[in-house]
């Protein structure tokens, strides 16, 4: 519920950002963007994933007190960011709370790896989860580097942008998506599905090499030497191959999966599969110089891709797993409202990028339409939150 509340807050901030193009509101746009992105990534996704990891691996290990200490300290840092970023952007208090959050994430990683029961340590799902946590740690090199870059080279330096891209890449490709793969493998293992070592090893090595090499896609905006395009292309191809191996693995287990997941959950998983396939295809395309230049010079294409990944792939996957493990309930009506709003915003953001690319003229009231689409997303998330709040209230009574 807490992670869902942060998702609702992030969506409300997203609507407010859209309103800034429609109404004359005297605030710093960048400050709200920083707040929106931190609350979405760290409040919704991080809390959702770490809650799942605790429930699946540690809940029966009698380490609840240690986990609660880390959990509530993390909430303190998130609230600190929520009430500092909108008023000062990157400054003393927001940087302090962001730094404390990094320490909280290190603490959770250490706590999780230290306390995982022996019965899980040789499982394929834990292998994915463990390395995903290490990617999360690696991603934090980006924020640590920002301070030094800002004080020496300044925010206009290419290294400033590269540090942000480094963080984002290893967050969503490394930590989040690999952890989500691990959770699905956990379900298969829990259902006693036999996963062949050859299939898993092929997936595991391809996805990890792909994660590392595809980072070079994030440097192509600097127009580097050809080798970086080649390395980024190889990385994106390896991620695509890993995805196909994983689909093959799931197809072998489809009889079990058909009984494990509800019909609605299977629809969500299929949606995630399509979104993930498109994501990998876009990555492969972005290794070509023309597309790479297009993606980096027209910011709307970058925003559309990031939203595709976070609001689509990651968030809908979280809906599936949080619903499956009964941490929250995903009502169909609320989900379909969310999905419609997500699709509408993607179309409109991509449309804006295409208009700039092809030098067309915007349709009248474009920003009003985008604001309305963002409100639809907010209504969808709000209905999910209210439905779960009613369940909590009902259970308490």
Short mmCIF file of C-alpha atoms in Angstrom, two decimals:
data_model
loop_
_atom_site.label_atom_id
_atom_site.label_comp_id
_atom_site.label_asym_id
_atom_site.label_seq_id
_atom_site.Cartn_x
_atom_site.Cartn_y
_atom_site.Cartn_z
CA UNK A 1 0.00 0.00 0.00
CA UNK A 2 2.81 2.44 0.81
CA UNK A 3 4.49 1.85 -2.56
CA UNK A 4 1.13 2.34 -4.29
CA UNK A 5 0.66 5.62 -2.38
CA UNK A 6 4.02 6.81 -3.73
CA UNK A 7 2.93 5.80 -7.23
CA UNK A 8 -0.19 7.91 -6.78
CA UNK A 9 1.92 10.85 -5.62
CA UNK A 10 4.27 10.45 -8.59
CA UNK A 11 1.28 10.41 -10.95
CA UNK A 12 -0.14 13.56 -9.32
CA UNK A 13 3.22 15.27 -9.79
CA UNK A 14 3.18 14.13 -13.42
CA UNK A 15 -0.22 15.78 -13.92
CA UNK A 16 1.11 18.96 -12.28
CA UNK A 17 4.04 18.96 -14.72
CA UNK A 18 1.57 18.77 -17.62
CA UNK A 19 -0.43 21.66 -16.16
CA UNK A 20 2.65 23.87 -16.24
CA UNK A 21 2.31 23.92 -20.05
CA UNK A 22 -1.37 24.88 -19.82
CA UNK A 23 -1.54 27.28 -16.88
CA UNK A 24 0.80 30.02 -15.77
CA UNK A 25 2.07 28.54 -12.48
CA UNK A 26 5.13 30.09 -10.88
CA UNK A 27 7.29 27.10 -9.93
CA UNK A 28 10.61 25.72 -11.13
CA UNK A 29 9.81 22.97 -13.65
CA UNK A 30 13.09 21.13 -13.04
CA UNK A 31 12.43 20.91 -9.29
CA UNK A 32 9.11 19.15 -9.89
CA UNK A 33 10.71 16.81 -12.46
CA UNK A 34 13.34 15.80 -9.86
CA UNK A 35 10.61 15.14 -7.30
CA UNK A 36 8.46 13.20 -9.76
CA UNK A 37 11.30 10.94 -10.94
CA UNK A 38 12.67 10.22 -7.44
CA UNK A 39 9.26 9.37 -5.97
CA UNK A 40 8.36 7.17 -8.96
CA UNK A 41 11.64 5.24 -9.05
CA UNK A 42 12.42 5.03 -5.36
CA UNK A 43 8.99 5.26 -3.76
CA UNK A 44 6.94 3.08 -6.10
CA UNK A 45 9.38 0.70 -7.82
CA UNK A 46 12.09 0.30 -5.17
CA UNK A 47 9.64 -0.15 -2.27
CA UNK A 48 7.46 -2.49 -4.35
CA UNK A 49 10.39 -4.70 -5.33
CA UNK A 50 12.11 -4.81 -1.94
CA UNK A 51 8.80 -5.60 -0.24
CA UNK A 52 8.37 -8.56 -2.58
CA UNK A 53 11.92 -9.73 -1.91
CA UNK A 54 11.38 -9.61 1.84
CA UNK A 55 8.08 -11.48 1.61
CA UNK A 56 9.43 -14.25 -0.62
CA UNK A 57 12.85 -14.82 0.88
CA UNK A 58 13.03 -13.43 4.43
CA UNK A 59 9.58 -13.32 5.99
CA UNK A 60 9.98 -16.69 7.70
CA UNK A 61 13.55 -16.02 8.82
CA UNK A 62 12.81 -14.14 12.05
CA UNK A 63 14.55 -10.97 10.85
CA UNK A 64 11.45 -8.78 10.81
CA UNK A 65 12.81 -6.19 13.26
CA UNK A 66 15.93 -5.52 11.19
CA UNK A 67 13.85 -5.23 8.01
CA UNK A 68 11.37 -2.83 9.65
CA UNK A 69 14.23 -0.58 10.79
CA UNK A 70 15.57 -0.39 7.23
CA UNK A 71 12.05 0.01 5.80
CA UNK A 72 11.05 2.95 8.00
CA UNK A 73 14.41 4.65 7.62
CA UNK A 74 13.87 4.39 3.85
CA UNK A 75 10.42 6.01 4.23
CA UNK A 76 12.05 8.84 6.16
CA UNK A 77 14.48 9.49 3.30
CA UNK A 78 11.68 9.37 0.71
CA UNK A 79 9.56 11.87 2.64
CA UNK A 80 12.64 14.06 2.97
CA UNK A 81 13.07 14.05 -0.81
CA UNK A 82 9.34 14.67 -1.32
CA UNK A 83 9.44 17.81 0.83
CA UNK A 84 12.80 19.17 -0.33
CA UNK A 85 13.12 18.63 -4.08
CA UNK A 86 10.06 20.75 -5.02
CA UNK A 87 11.46 23.78 -3.19
CA UNK A 88 15.20 23.66 -3.88
CA UNK A 89 15.98 21.06 -6.56
CA UNK A 90 19.42 19.56 -6.01
CA UNK A 91 20.61 21.39 -2.90
CA UNK A 92 21.62 20.70 0.70
CA UNK A 93 18.51 18.97 2.08
CA UNK A 94 17.51 17.06 -1.07
CA UNK A 95 21.07 15.83 -1.59
CA UNK A 96 21.25 14.82 2.08
CA UNK A 97 18.06 12.75 1.88
CA UNK A 98 19.10 11.26 -1.49
CA UNK A 99 22.43 10.24 0.03
CA UNK A 100 20.69 8.71 3.04
CA UNK A 101 18.49 6.74 0.66
CA UNK A 102 21.59 5.32 -1.03
CA UNK A 103 22.85 4.16 2.36
CA UNK A 104 19.42 2.63 3.05
CA UNK A 105 19.59 0.70 -0.24
CA UNK A 106 23.10 -0.52 0.62
CA UNK A 107 21.79 -1.58 4.01
CA UNK A 108 18.92 -3.51 2.45
CA UNK A 109 21.25 -5.27 -0.01
CA UNK A 110 23.63 -6.32 2.76
CA UNK A 111 20.73 -7.35 5.01
CA UNK A 112 19.03 -9.36 2.26
CA UNK A 113 22.14 -11.25 1.08
CA UNK A 114 23.26 -11.94 4.66
CA UNK A 115 19.89 -13.34 5.81
CA UNK A 116 18.66 -15.32 2.81
CA UNK A 117 18.09 -18.90 3.99
CA UNK A 118 20.44 -21.57 2.66
CA UNK A 119 17.63 -23.32 0.79
CA UNK A 120 17.40 -20.36 -1.60
CA UNK A 121 21.09 -19.74 -2.23
CA UNK A 122 21.47 -22.29 -5.01
CA UNK A 123 18.24 -21.42 -6.76
CA UNK A 124 18.17 -19.80 -10.19
CA UNK A 125 15.78 -17.09 -9.03
CA UNK A 126 18.12 -15.99 -6.23
CA UNK A 127 21.01 -15.87 -8.68
CA UNK A 128 19.05 -13.30 -10.71
CA UNK A 129 17.88 -11.37 -7.65
CA UNK A 130 21.35 -11.18 -6.12
CA UNK A 131 23.00 -9.78 -9.22
CA UNK A 132 20.10 -7.37 -9.76
CA UNK A 133 20.81 -5.92 -6.31
CA UNK A 134 24.46 -5.52 -7.27
CA UNK A 135 23.36 -3.60 -10.36
CA UNK A 136 21.40 -1.32 -8.06
CA UNK A 137 24.59 -0.70 -6.07
CA UNK A 138 26.58 -0.13 -9.27
CA UNK A 139 23.96 2.37 -10.51
CA UNK A 140 24.66 4.54 -7.45
CA UNK A 141 28.07 5.42 -8.90
CA UNK A 142 26.13 7.88 -11.04
CA UNK A 143 24.67 9.95 -8.16
CA UNK A 144 27.98 9.85 -6.28
CA UNK A 145 29.76 11.18 -9.36
CA UNK A 146 27.26 14.02 -9.83
CA UNK A 147 28.52 15.95 -6.82
CA UNK A 148 32.11 15.91 -8.01
CA UNK A 149 31.07 16.73 -11.58
CA UNK A 150 28.92 19.70 -10.53
CA UNK A 151 31.65 21.15 -8.30
CA UNK A 152 34.42 20.77 -10.90
CA UNK A 153 33.04 20.60 -14.44
CA UNK A 154 29.53 22.00 -13.89
CA UNK A 155 26.04 20.83 -14.85
CA UNK A 156 26.67 21.68 -18.52
CA UNK A 157 29.45 19.09 -18.80
CA UNK A 158 28.75 15.95 -20.84
CA UNK A 159 29.87 13.98 -17.79
CA UNK A 160 26.88 15.32 -15.85
CA UNK A 161 24.46 13.82 -18.36
CA UNK A 162 26.49 10.63 -18.64
CA UNK A 163 26.33 10.14 -14.85
CA UNK A 164 22.53 10.42 -14.95
CA UNK A 165 22.29 7.99 -17.87
CA UNK A 166 24.61 5.56 -16.09
CA UNK A 167 22.32 5.61 -13.06
CA UNK A 168 19.14 5.18 -15.09
CA UNK A 169 20.53 2.40 -17.27
CA UNK A 170 21.66 0.17 -14.43
CA UNK A 171 18.50 0.97 -12.48
CA UNK A 172 15.96 -0.10 -15.05
CA UNK A 173 17.92 -2.59 -17.19
CA UNK A 174 19.97 -4.05 -14.35
CA UNK A 175 18.16 -3.77 -11.03
CA UNK A 176 14.50 -3.58 -11.97
CA UNK A 177 14.07 -5.76 -15.04
CA UNK A 178 16.46 -8.50 -13.92
CA UNK A 179 14.77 -8.58 -10.49
CA UNK A 180 11.39 -8.97 -12.25
CA UNK A 181 12.76 -11.88 -14.30
CA UNK A 182 14.00 -13.37 -11.02
CA UNK A 183 10.54 -13.09 -9.44
CA UNK A 184 8.94 -14.99 -12.31
CA UNK A 185 11.59 -17.69 -12.04
CA UNK A 186 10.87 -17.84 -8.29
CA UNK A 187 7.24 -18.67 -9.08
CA UNK A 188 8.31 -21.42 -11.49
CA UNK A 189 10.67 -22.91 -8.90
CA UNK A 190 7.99 -22.63 -6.22
CA UNK A 191 5.71 -24.66 -8.49
CA UNK A 192 8.45 -27.31 -8.83
CA UNK A 193 9.02 -26.53 -12.51
CA UNK A 194 12.32 -27.96 -13.72
CA UNK A 195 14.36 -25.31 -15.53
CA UNK A 196 17.21 -26.78 -17.54
CA UNK A 197 20.67 -25.46 -16.74
CA UNK A 198 21.40 -24.87 -20.44
CA UNK A 199 18.31 -22.66 -20.89
CA UNK A 200 18.94 -20.72 -17.72
CA UNK A 201 22.67 -20.26 -18.30
CA UNK A 202 22.01 -19.05 -21.85
CA UNK A 203 19.50 -16.52 -20.54
CA UNK A 204 21.63 -15.47 -17.57
CA UNK A 205 24.83 -14.80 -19.50
CA UNK A 206 23.07 -13.15 -22.41
CA UNK A 207 21.04 -10.80 -20.20
CA UNK A 208 24.02 -9.80 -18.06
CA UNK A 209 26.42 -9.22 -20.94
CA UNK A 210 23.60 -7.35 -22.66
CA UNK A 211 23.02 -5.12 -19.64
CA UNK A 212 26.69 -4.17 -19.42
CA UNK A 213 27.29 -3.62 -23.14
CA UNK A 214 24.00 -1.85 -23.86
CA UNK A 215 25.11 0.96 -21.54
CA UNK A 216 27.11 2.19 -24.52
CA UNK A 217 23.78 3.11 -26.15
CA UNK A 218 23.57 5.81 -23.49
CA UNK A 219 26.78 7.48 -24.69
CA UNK A 220 25.91 7.66 -28.38
CA UNK A 221 24.54 11.19 -28.04
CA UNK A 222 28.18 12.32 -27.71
CA UNK A 223 28.81 10.93 -31.24
CA UNK A 224 31.74 8.75 -30.14
CA UNK A 225 33.90 6.35 -32.20
CA UNK A 226 32.17 3.56 -34.17
CA UNK A 227 33.21 0.91 -31.61
CA UNK A 228 30.70 2.31 -29.12
CA UNK A 229 27.85 1.88 -31.60
CA UNK A 230 28.98 -1.70 -32.20
CA UNK A 231 29.26 -2.50 -28.48
CA UNK A 232 25.85 -0.93 -27.77
CA UNK A 233 24.33 -2.86 -30.67
CA UNK A 234 25.80 -6.15 -29.44
CA UNK A 235 24.47 -5.42 -25.96
CA UNK A 236 20.95 -4.73 -27.23
CA UNK A 237 21.03 -7.87 -29.40
CA UNK A 238 22.12 -9.96 -26.41
CA UNK A 239 19.22 -8.60 -24.35
CA UNK A 240 16.86 -9.51 -27.17
CA UNK A 241 18.33 -13.02 -27.35
CA UNK A 242 17.99 -13.39 -23.57
CA UNK A 243 14.32 -12.39 -23.88
CA UNK A 244 13.72 -15.04 -26.57
CA UNK A 245 15.45 -17.70 -24.46
CA UNK A 246 13.24 -16.72 -21.53
CA UNK A 247 10.10 -16.98 -23.68
CA UNK A 248 11.25 -20.45 -24.77
CA UNK A 249 11.71 -21.34 -21.10
CA UNK A 250 8.18 -20.11 -20.31
CA UNK A 251 6.69 -22.01 -23.23
CA UNK A 252 8.08 -25.23 -21.80
CA UNK A 253 6.29 -24.39 -18.55
CA UNK A 254 3.04 -23.06 -20.07
CA UNK A 255 0.88 -25.88 -18.66
CA UNK A 256 1.96 -25.02 -15.13
CA UNK A 257 1.70 -21.27 -15.71
CA UNK A 258 -1.83 -21.65 -17.06
CA UNK A 259 -2.93 -23.06 -13.70
CA UNK A 260 -0.82 -20.79 -11.48
CA UNK A 261 -1.93 -17.39 -12.78
CA UNK A 262 -5.49 -16.16 -13.07
CA UNK A 263 -6.84 -15.24 -16.50
CA UNK A 264 -6.44 -11.54 -15.70
CA UNK A 265 -2.85 -11.99 -14.49
CA UNK A 266 -2.00 -13.86 -17.70
CA UNK A 267 -3.35 -10.93 -19.72
CA UNK A 268 -1.08 -8.59 -17.79
CA UNK A 269 1.93 -10.87 -18.35
CA UNK A 270 1.23 -10.99 -22.09
CA UNK A 271 1.03 -7.20 -22.12
CA UNK A 272 4.40 -7.00 -20.35
CA UNK A 273 5.86 -9.44 -22.89
CA UNK A 274 4.75 -7.26 -25.81
CA UNK A 275 6.02 -4.08 -24.12
CA UNK A 276 9.36 -5.72 -23.35
CA UNK A 277 9.74 -6.98 -26.92
CA UNK A 278 9.13 -3.46 -28.26
CA UNK A 279 11.62 -2.07 -25.72
CA UNK A 280 14.37 -4.42 -26.90
CA UNK A 281 13.59 -3.69 -30.57
CA UNK A 282 13.85 0.05 -29.87
CA UNK A 283 17.21 -0.52 -28.20
CA UNK A 284 18.49 -2.45 -31.22
CA UNK A 285 17.29 0.33 -33.54
CA UNK A 286 18.96 3.00 -31.38
CA UNK A 287 22.38 1.44 -32.06
CA UNK A 288 22.22 2.83 -35.62
CA UNK A 289 23.71 6.35 -35.84
CA UNK A 290 20.67 8.04 -37.41
CA UNK A 291 18.23 6.63 -34.86
CA UNK A 292 20.69 7.29 -32.02
CA UNK A 293 20.94 10.93 -33.06
CA UNK A 294 17.16 11.17 -33.38
CA UNK A 295 16.58 9.67 -29.95
CA UNK A 296 18.99 12.03 -28.23
CA UNK A 297 18.24 15.30 -30.04
CA UNK A 298 14.45 14.99 -29.68
CA UNK A 299 13.86 14.69 -25.95
CA UNK A 300 10.25 13.55 -26.38
CA UNK A 301 11.41 10.25 -27.89
CA UNK A 302 13.62 9.70 -24.83
CA UNK A 303 10.73 10.54 -22.48
CA UNK A 304 8.38 8.22 -24.39
CA UNK A 305 10.93 5.39 -24.11
CA UNK A 306 11.49 5.93 -20.38
CA UNK A 307 7.74 6.02 -19.71
CA UNK A 308 7.31 2.91 -21.88
CA UNK A 309 9.82 1.15 -19.63
CA UNK A 310 8.72 2.45 -16.22
CA UNK A 311 4.96 2.90 -16.61
CA UNK A 312 4.66 -0.05 -18.96
CA UNK A 313 7.17 -2.86 -18.47
CA UNK A 314 8.12 -2.29 -14.83
CA UNK A 315 4.84 -1.03 -13.35
CA UNK A 316 2.57 -3.59 -15.00
CA UNK A 317 5.01 -6.35 -13.97
CA UNK A 318 4.78 -5.07 -10.40
CA UNK A 319 0.99 -5.14 -10.66
CA UNK A 320 1.18 -8.84 -11.58
CA UNK A 321 3.55 -9.86 -8.80
CA UNK A 322 2.02 -7.71 -6.05
CA UNK A 323 -1.40 -9.13 -6.99
CA UNK A 324 -0.14 -12.72 -7.30
CA UNK A 325 1.54 -12.66 -3.88
CA UNK A 326 -1.51 -10.93 -2.37
CA UNK A 327 0.27 -7.77 -1.26
CA UNK A 328 -2.27 -5.64 -3.12
CA UNK A 329 -5.32 -6.34 -5.27
CA UNK A 330 -5.43 -5.07 -8.86
CA UNK A 331 -9.08 -4.48 -9.83
CA UNK A 332 -9.72 -4.85 -13.56
CA UNK A 333 -11.53 -1.52 -14.00
CA UNK A 334 -8.76 0.51 -12.39
CA UNK A 335 -6.07 -1.32 -14.36
CA UNK A 336 -7.80 -0.77 -17.71
CA UNK A 337 -8.21 2.94 -16.95
CA UNK A 338 -4.48 3.06 -16.17
CA UNK A 339 -3.59 1.13 -19.33
CA UNK A 340 -5.72 3.44 -21.48
CA UNK A 341 -4.12 6.53 -19.95
CA UNK A 342 -0.64 5.05 -20.39
CA UNK A 343 -1.29 4.22 -24.06
CA UNK A 344 -2.76 7.67 -24.69
CA UNK A 345 0.18 9.52 -23.11
CA UNK A 346 2.64 7.38 -25.09
CA UNK A 347 0.89 8.18 -28.35
CA UNK A 348 0.81 11.90 -27.57
CA UNK A 349 4.43 12.12 -26.40
CA UNK A 350 5.63 10.17 -29.44
CA UNK A 351 3.42 12.37 -31.64
CA UNK A 352 5.14 15.50 -30.33
CA UNK A 353 8.55 13.99 -31.08
CA UNK A 354 7.40 13.00 -34.59
CA UNK A 355 6.05 16.51 -35.23
CA UNK A 356 9.42 18.04 -34.28
CA UNK A 357 11.28 15.42 -36.34
CA UNK A 358 9.16 15.87 -39.48
CA UNK A 359 8.66 19.62 -38.99
CA UNK A 360 4.87 19.38 -38.87
CA UNK A 361 2.50 21.66 -36.96
CA UNK A 362 1.02 20.65 -33.58
CA UNK A 363 -2.72 20.22 -33.38
CA UNK A 364 -4.43 22.87 -31.31
CA UNK A 365 -4.64 22.25 -27.56
CA UNK A 366 -2.01 19.49 -27.65
CA UNK A 367 -0.86 20.21 -24.10
CA UNK A 368 -4.45 20.18 -22.85
CA UNK A 369 -4.89 16.73 -24.42
CA UNK A 370 -1.65 15.51 -22.81
CA UNK A 371 -2.80 16.86 -19.45
CA UNK A 372 -6.12 15.03 -19.79
CA UNK A 373 -4.31 11.79 -20.70
CA UNK A 374 -2.11 12.17 -17.60
CA UNK A 375 -5.23 12.69 -15.50
CA UNK A 376 -6.57 9.38 -16.85
CA UNK A 377 -3.37 7.67 -15.60
CA UNK A 378 -3.87 9.37 -12.22
CA UNK A 379 -7.51 8.23 -12.06
CA UNK A 380 -6.43 4.65 -12.84
CA UNK A 381 -3.80 4.60 -10.10
CA UNK A 382 -6.16 6.41 -7.74
CA UNK A 383 -8.82 3.76 -8.25
CA UNK A 384 -6.26 1.02 -7.53
CA UNK A 385 -5.24 2.83 -4.36
CA UNK A 386 -8.81 3.40 -3.16
CA UNK A 387 -9.78 -0.22 -3.85
CA UNK A 388 -6.85 -1.45 -1.76
CA UNK A 389 -7.51 1.10 0.98
CA UNK A 390 -11.05 -0.26 1.26
CA UNK A 391 -9.68 -3.80 1.51
CA UNK A 392 -7.29 -2.78 4.29
CA UNK A 393 -10.08 -0.99 6.16
CA UNK A 394 -12.41 -3.99 5.71
CA UNK A 395 -9.78 -6.43 6.99
CA UNK A 396 -9.00 -4.21 9.99
CA UNK A 397 -12.66 -4.19 10.91
#
